[in-house]
Coordinates of C-alpha atoms and ligand atoms in Angstrom, one line a residue:
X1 CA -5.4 90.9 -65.9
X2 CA -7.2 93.3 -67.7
X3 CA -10.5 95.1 -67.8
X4 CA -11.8 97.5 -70.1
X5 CA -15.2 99.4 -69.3
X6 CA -17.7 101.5 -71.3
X7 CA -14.8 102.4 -73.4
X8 CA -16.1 105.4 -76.0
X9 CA -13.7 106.6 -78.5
X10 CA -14.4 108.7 -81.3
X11 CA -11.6 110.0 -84.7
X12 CA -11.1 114.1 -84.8
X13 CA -12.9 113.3 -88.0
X14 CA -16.2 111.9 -86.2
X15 CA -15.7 108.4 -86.7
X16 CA -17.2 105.9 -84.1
X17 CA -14.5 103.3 -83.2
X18 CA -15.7 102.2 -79.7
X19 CA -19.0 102.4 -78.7
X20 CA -19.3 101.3 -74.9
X21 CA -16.9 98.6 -75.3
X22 CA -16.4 96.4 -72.7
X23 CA -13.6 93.4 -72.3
X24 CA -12.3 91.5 -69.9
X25 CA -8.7 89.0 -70.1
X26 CA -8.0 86.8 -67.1
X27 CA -4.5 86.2 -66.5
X28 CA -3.6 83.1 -68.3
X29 CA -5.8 83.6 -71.3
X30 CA -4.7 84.1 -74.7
X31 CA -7.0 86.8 -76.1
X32 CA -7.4 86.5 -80.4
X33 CA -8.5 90.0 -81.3
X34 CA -10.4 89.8 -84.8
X35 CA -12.0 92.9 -86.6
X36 CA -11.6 94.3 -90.9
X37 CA -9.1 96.9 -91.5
X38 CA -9.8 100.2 -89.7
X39 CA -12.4 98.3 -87.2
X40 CA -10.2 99.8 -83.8
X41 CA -8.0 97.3 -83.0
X42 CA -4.6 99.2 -82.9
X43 CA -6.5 102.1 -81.1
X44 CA -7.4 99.4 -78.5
X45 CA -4.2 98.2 -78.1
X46 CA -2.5 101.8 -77.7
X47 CA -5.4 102.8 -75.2
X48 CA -4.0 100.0 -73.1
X49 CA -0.6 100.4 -73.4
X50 CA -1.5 103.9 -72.9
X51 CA 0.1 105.8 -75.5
X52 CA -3.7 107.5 -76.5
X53 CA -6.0 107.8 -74.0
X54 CA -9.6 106.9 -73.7
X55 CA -12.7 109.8 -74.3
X56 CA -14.9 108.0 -72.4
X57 CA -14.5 104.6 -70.1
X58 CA -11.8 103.1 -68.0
X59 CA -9.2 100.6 -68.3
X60 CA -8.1 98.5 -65.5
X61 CA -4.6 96.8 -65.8
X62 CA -4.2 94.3 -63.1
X63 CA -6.9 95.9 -61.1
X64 CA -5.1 98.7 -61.5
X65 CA -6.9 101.9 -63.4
X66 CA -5.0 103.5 -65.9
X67 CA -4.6 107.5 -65.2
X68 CA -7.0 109.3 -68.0
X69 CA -4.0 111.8 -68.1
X70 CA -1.9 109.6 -69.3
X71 CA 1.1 110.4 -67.8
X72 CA 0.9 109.4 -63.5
X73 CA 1.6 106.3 -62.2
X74 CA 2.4 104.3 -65.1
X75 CA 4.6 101.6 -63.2
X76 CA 1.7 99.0 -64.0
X77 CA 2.9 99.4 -68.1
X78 CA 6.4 97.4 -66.6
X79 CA 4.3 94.8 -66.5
X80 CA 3.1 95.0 -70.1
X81 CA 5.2 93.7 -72.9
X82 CA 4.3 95.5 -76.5
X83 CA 4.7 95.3 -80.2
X84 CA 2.0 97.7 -81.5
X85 CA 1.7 97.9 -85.2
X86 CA 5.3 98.1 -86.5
X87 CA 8.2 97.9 -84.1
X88 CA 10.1 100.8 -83.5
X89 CA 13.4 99.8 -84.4
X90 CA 16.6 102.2 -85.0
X91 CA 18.9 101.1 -88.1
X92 CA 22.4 102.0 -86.6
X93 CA 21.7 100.0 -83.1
X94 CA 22.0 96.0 -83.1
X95 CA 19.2 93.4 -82.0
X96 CA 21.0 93.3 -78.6
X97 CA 21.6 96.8 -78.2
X98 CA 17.9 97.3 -78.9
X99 CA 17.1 94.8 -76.3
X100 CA 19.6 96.2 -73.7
X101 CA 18.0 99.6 -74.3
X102 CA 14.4 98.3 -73.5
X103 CA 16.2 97.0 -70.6
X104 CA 17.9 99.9 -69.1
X105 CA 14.6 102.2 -69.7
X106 CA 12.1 99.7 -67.8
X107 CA 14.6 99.2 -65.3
X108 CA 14.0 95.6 -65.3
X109 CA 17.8 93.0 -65.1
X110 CA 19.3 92.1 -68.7
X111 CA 19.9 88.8 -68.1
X112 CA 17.0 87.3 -70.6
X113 CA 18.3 88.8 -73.7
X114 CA 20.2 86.2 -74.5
X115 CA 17.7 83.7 -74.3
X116 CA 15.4 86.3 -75.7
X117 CA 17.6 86.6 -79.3
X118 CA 17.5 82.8 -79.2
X119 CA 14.0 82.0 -79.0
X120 CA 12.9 84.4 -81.8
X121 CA 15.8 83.0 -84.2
X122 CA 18.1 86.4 -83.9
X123 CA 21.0 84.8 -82.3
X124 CA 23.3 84.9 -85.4
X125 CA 22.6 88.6 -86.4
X126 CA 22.6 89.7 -83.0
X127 CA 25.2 92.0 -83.4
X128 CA 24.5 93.7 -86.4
X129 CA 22.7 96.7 -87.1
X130 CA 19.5 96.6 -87.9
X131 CA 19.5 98.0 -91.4
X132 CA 20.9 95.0 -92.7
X133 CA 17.6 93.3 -91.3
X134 CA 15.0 91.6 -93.7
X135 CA 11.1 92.6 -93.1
X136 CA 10.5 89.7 -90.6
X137 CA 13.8 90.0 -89.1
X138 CA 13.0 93.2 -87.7
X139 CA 9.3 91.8 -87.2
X140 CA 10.8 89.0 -84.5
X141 CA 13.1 91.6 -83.0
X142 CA 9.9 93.4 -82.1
X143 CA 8.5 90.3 -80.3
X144 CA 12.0 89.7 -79.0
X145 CA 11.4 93.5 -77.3
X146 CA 7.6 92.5 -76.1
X147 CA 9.1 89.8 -74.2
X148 CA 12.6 90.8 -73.1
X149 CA 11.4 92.1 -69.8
X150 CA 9.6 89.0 -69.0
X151 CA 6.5 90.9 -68.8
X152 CA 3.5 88.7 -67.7
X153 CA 0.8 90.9 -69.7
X154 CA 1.7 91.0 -73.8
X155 CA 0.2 92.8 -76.5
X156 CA 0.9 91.6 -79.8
X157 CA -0.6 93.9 -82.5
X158 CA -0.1 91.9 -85.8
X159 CA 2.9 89.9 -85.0
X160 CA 2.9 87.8 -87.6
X161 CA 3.4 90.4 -90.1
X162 CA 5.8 89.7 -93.2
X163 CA 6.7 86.4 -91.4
X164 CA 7.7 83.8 -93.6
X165 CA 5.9 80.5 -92.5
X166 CA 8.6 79.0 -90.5
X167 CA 9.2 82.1 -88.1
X168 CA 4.9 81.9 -88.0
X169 CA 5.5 78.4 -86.6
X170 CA 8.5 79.7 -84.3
X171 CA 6.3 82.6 -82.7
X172 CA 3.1 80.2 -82.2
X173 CA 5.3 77.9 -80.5
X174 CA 6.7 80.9 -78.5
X175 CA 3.2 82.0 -77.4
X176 CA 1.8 78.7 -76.7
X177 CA 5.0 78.0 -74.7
X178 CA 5.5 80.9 -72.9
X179 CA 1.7 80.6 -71.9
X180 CA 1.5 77.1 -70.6
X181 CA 5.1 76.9 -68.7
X182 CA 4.9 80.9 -67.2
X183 CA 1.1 81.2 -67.3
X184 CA 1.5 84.4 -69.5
X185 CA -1.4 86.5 -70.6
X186 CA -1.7 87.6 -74.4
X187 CA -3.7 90.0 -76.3
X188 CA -2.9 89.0 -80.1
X189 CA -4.6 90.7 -83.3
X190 CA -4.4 89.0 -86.6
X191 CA -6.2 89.0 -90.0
X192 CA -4.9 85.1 -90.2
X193 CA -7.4 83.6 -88.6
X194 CA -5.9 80.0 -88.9
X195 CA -3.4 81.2 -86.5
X196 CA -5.2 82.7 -84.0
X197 CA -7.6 79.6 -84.5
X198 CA -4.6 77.5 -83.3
X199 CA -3.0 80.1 -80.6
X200 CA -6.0 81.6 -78.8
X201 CA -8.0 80.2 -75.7
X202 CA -10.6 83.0 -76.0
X203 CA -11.8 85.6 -79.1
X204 CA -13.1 88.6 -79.7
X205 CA -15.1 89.9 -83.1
X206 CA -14.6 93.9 -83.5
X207 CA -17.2 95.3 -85.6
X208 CA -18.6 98.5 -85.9
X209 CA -17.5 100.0 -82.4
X210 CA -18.6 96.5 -80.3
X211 CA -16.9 92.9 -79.7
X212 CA -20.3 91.2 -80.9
X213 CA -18.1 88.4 -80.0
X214 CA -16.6 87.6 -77.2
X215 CA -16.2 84.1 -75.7
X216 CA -13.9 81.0 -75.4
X217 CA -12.1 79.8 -78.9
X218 CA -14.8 77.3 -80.4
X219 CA -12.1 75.7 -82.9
X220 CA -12.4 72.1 -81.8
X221 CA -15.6 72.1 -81.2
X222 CA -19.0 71.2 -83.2
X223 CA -21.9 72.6 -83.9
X224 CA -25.3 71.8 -85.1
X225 CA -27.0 73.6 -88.0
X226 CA -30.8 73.7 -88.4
X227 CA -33.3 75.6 -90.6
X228 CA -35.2 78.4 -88.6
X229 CA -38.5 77.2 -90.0
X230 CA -38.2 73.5 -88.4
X231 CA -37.4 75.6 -85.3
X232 CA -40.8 75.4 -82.6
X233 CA -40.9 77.6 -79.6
X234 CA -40.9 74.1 -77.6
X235 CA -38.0 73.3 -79.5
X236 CA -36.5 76.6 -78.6
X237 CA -37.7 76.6 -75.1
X238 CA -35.1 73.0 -74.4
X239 CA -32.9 74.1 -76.2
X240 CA -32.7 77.1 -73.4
X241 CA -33.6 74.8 -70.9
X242 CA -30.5 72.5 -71.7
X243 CA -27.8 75.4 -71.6
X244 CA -27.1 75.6 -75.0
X245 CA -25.5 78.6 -76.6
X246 CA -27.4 78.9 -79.9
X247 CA -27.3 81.7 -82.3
X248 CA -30.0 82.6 -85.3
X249 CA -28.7 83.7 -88.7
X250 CA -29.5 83.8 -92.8
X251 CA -32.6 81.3 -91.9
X252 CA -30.9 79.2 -89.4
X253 CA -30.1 78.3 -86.3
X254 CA -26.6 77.7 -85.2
X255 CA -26.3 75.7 -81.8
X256 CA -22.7 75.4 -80.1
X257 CA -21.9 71.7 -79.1
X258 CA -19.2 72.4 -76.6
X259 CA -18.7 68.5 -75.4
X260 CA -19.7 65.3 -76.4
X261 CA -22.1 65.4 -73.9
X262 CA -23.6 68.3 -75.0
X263 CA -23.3 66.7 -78.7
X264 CA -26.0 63.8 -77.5
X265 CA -28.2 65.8 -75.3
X266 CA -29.0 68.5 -78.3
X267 CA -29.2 65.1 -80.8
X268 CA -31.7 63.2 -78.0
X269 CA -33.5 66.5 -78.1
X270 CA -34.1 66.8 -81.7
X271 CA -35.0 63.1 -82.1
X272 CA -38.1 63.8 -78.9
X273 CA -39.0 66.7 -81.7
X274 CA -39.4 64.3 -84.4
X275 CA -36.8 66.7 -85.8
X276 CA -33.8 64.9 -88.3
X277 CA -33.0 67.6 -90.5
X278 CA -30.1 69.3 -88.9
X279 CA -26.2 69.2 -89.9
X280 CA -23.8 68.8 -86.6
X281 CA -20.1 70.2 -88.2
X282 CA -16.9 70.9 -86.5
X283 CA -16.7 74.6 -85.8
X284 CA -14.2 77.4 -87.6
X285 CA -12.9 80.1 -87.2
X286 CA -13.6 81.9 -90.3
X287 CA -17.5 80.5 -90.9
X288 CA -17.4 82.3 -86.9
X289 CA -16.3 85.5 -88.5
X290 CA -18.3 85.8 -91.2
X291 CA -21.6 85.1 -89.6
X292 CA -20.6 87.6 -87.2
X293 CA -19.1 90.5 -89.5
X294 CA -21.6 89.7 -92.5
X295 CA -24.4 90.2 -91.1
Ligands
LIG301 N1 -4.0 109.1 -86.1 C1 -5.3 108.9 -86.5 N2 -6.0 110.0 -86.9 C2 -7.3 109.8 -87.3 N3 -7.9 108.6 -87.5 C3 -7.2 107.6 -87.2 C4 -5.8 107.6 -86.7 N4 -5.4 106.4 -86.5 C5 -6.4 105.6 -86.8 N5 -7.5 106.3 -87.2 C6 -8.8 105.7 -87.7 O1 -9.3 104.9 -86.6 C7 -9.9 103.8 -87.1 C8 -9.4 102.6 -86.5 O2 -8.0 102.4 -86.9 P1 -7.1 101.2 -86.3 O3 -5.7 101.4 -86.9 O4 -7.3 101.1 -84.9 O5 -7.8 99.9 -87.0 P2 -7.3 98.4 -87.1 O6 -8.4 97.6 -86.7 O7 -6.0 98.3 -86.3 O8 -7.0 98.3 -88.6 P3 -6.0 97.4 -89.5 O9 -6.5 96.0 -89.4 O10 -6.0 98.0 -90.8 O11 -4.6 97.5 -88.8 C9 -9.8 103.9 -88.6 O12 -11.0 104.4 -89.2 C10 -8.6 104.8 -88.8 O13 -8.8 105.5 -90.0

């Protein structure tokens, strides 16, 4: 679905936000995007969707690369849905005019915008204008215009965004429906990592220009913790030799349990080392981000 490549981006100012960054979605997935405040994520997002354009690198939507001009054959983005930090909404138009407006300019039928208004909650207020809108109000209306066009690629940059906990609940249940029953892809970016613990089926870790993670959503998972000194290069060498996806940080060794099965092997390994000390804990997503941003 998409495929960035050796993506390079630099500020006016100088500042390094991607250094060969490289990321790949598959249609399907559901993308977490994790990174600190000012670490490139809404510059990712608008390099996909096209509104800045890349230095260096290429983007790939659909298999389709994305013109460095940025303004030739663009009919792939009708395929994208978008809410990139705050939504761009006009105070004198209603929710549905908004929604018949995305509507007329993508071309696309207008027949999901009632069902659109309904699933984010706006049905009510549909016909008001927006200034009369509350902070999250206007926040699901911007979802509501991601998804209007039943787009089967959607960026969500910070959707969850002065939502009070119920309308969190309401747009989790949207993404996780919307991505089992239509098979929808989504690139989401929060700073609550509980949700995108619960949402996502594969993260990334921005950090200083690089995902320096990039892999399937652990959360479920367990993993085993062991001191780096009780570590032998035998030990090491089956731990390789069995598959295992282990990581070394702050004196120890992480290993990733992805099954039970994979739970017993690693334990039947340590006991043919004579080695008992180790820890085997489920895995989270915020331990996963600070080992990876705090190091
Ligand atoms: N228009 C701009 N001109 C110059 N620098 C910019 C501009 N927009 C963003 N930046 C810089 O680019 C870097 C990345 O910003 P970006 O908004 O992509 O980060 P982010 O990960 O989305 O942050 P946050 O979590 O705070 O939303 C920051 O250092 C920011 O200062």
């Amino acid at each position: 679905m998409l495929e960035v490549k050796n993506l390079k981006f630099t500020t006016k100012s100088g500042k390094l936000i991607f250094d060969n960054l490289n990321l790949k979605i598959n249609q399907g997935e559901i993308f977490g995007l994790l990174g600190s405040n000012g670490s490139g994520k809404t510059t990712l997002f608008k390099q996909i969707f096209g509104i800045s354009q890349p230095q260096e690198g290429e983007i790939f939507i659909k298999g389709q690369q994305l013109s460095r001009k940025g303004n030739e054959d663009r009919t792939i983005l009708k395929h994208l849905g978008s809410l990139i930090e705050t939504p761009s909404i006009y105070d004198y138009l209603t929710a549905r005019q908004h929604l018949k407006m995305l509507c007329n300019i993508y071309e696309t039928d207008d027949v999901h915008i009632v069902s659109t208004l309904e699933l984010v909650n706006l049905t009510s207020v549909a016909d008001q204008k927006t200034k009369t809108y509350s902070l999250g109000m206007k926040q699901r209306l911007g979802i509501a215009m991601a998804l209007v066009t039943q787009p089967d690629f959607v960026l969500l940059d910070e959707p969850l965004n002065g939502l009070d906990p119920e309308a969190i609940l309401c747009i989790r249940n949207i993404i996780t429906d919307l991505n089992k029953n239509f098979n929808i892809t989504f690139l989401i970016s929060s700073h609550i990592l509980s949700e995108i613990e619960l949402t996502a089926t594969h993260i990334g870790i921005l950090h200083k220009g690089n995902l320096i993670y990039n892999d399937i959503n652990p959360f479920g998972q367990m993993e085993c913790l062991i001191n780096n000194e009780l570590i032998t290069k035998d030990l090491e060498n089956d731990i390789i030799k069995l598959g295992l996806k282990y990581f070394s940080q702050n004196n120890q060794t992480i290993i990733y349990l992805v099954d039970e099965k994979g739970k017993q092997d690693t334990i039947a390994m340590l006991l043919k080392h004579t080695l008992s000390e180790y820890k085997v804990t489920p895995c989270n997503i915020e331990h996963l981000y600070k080992r990876y941003t705090l190091s």
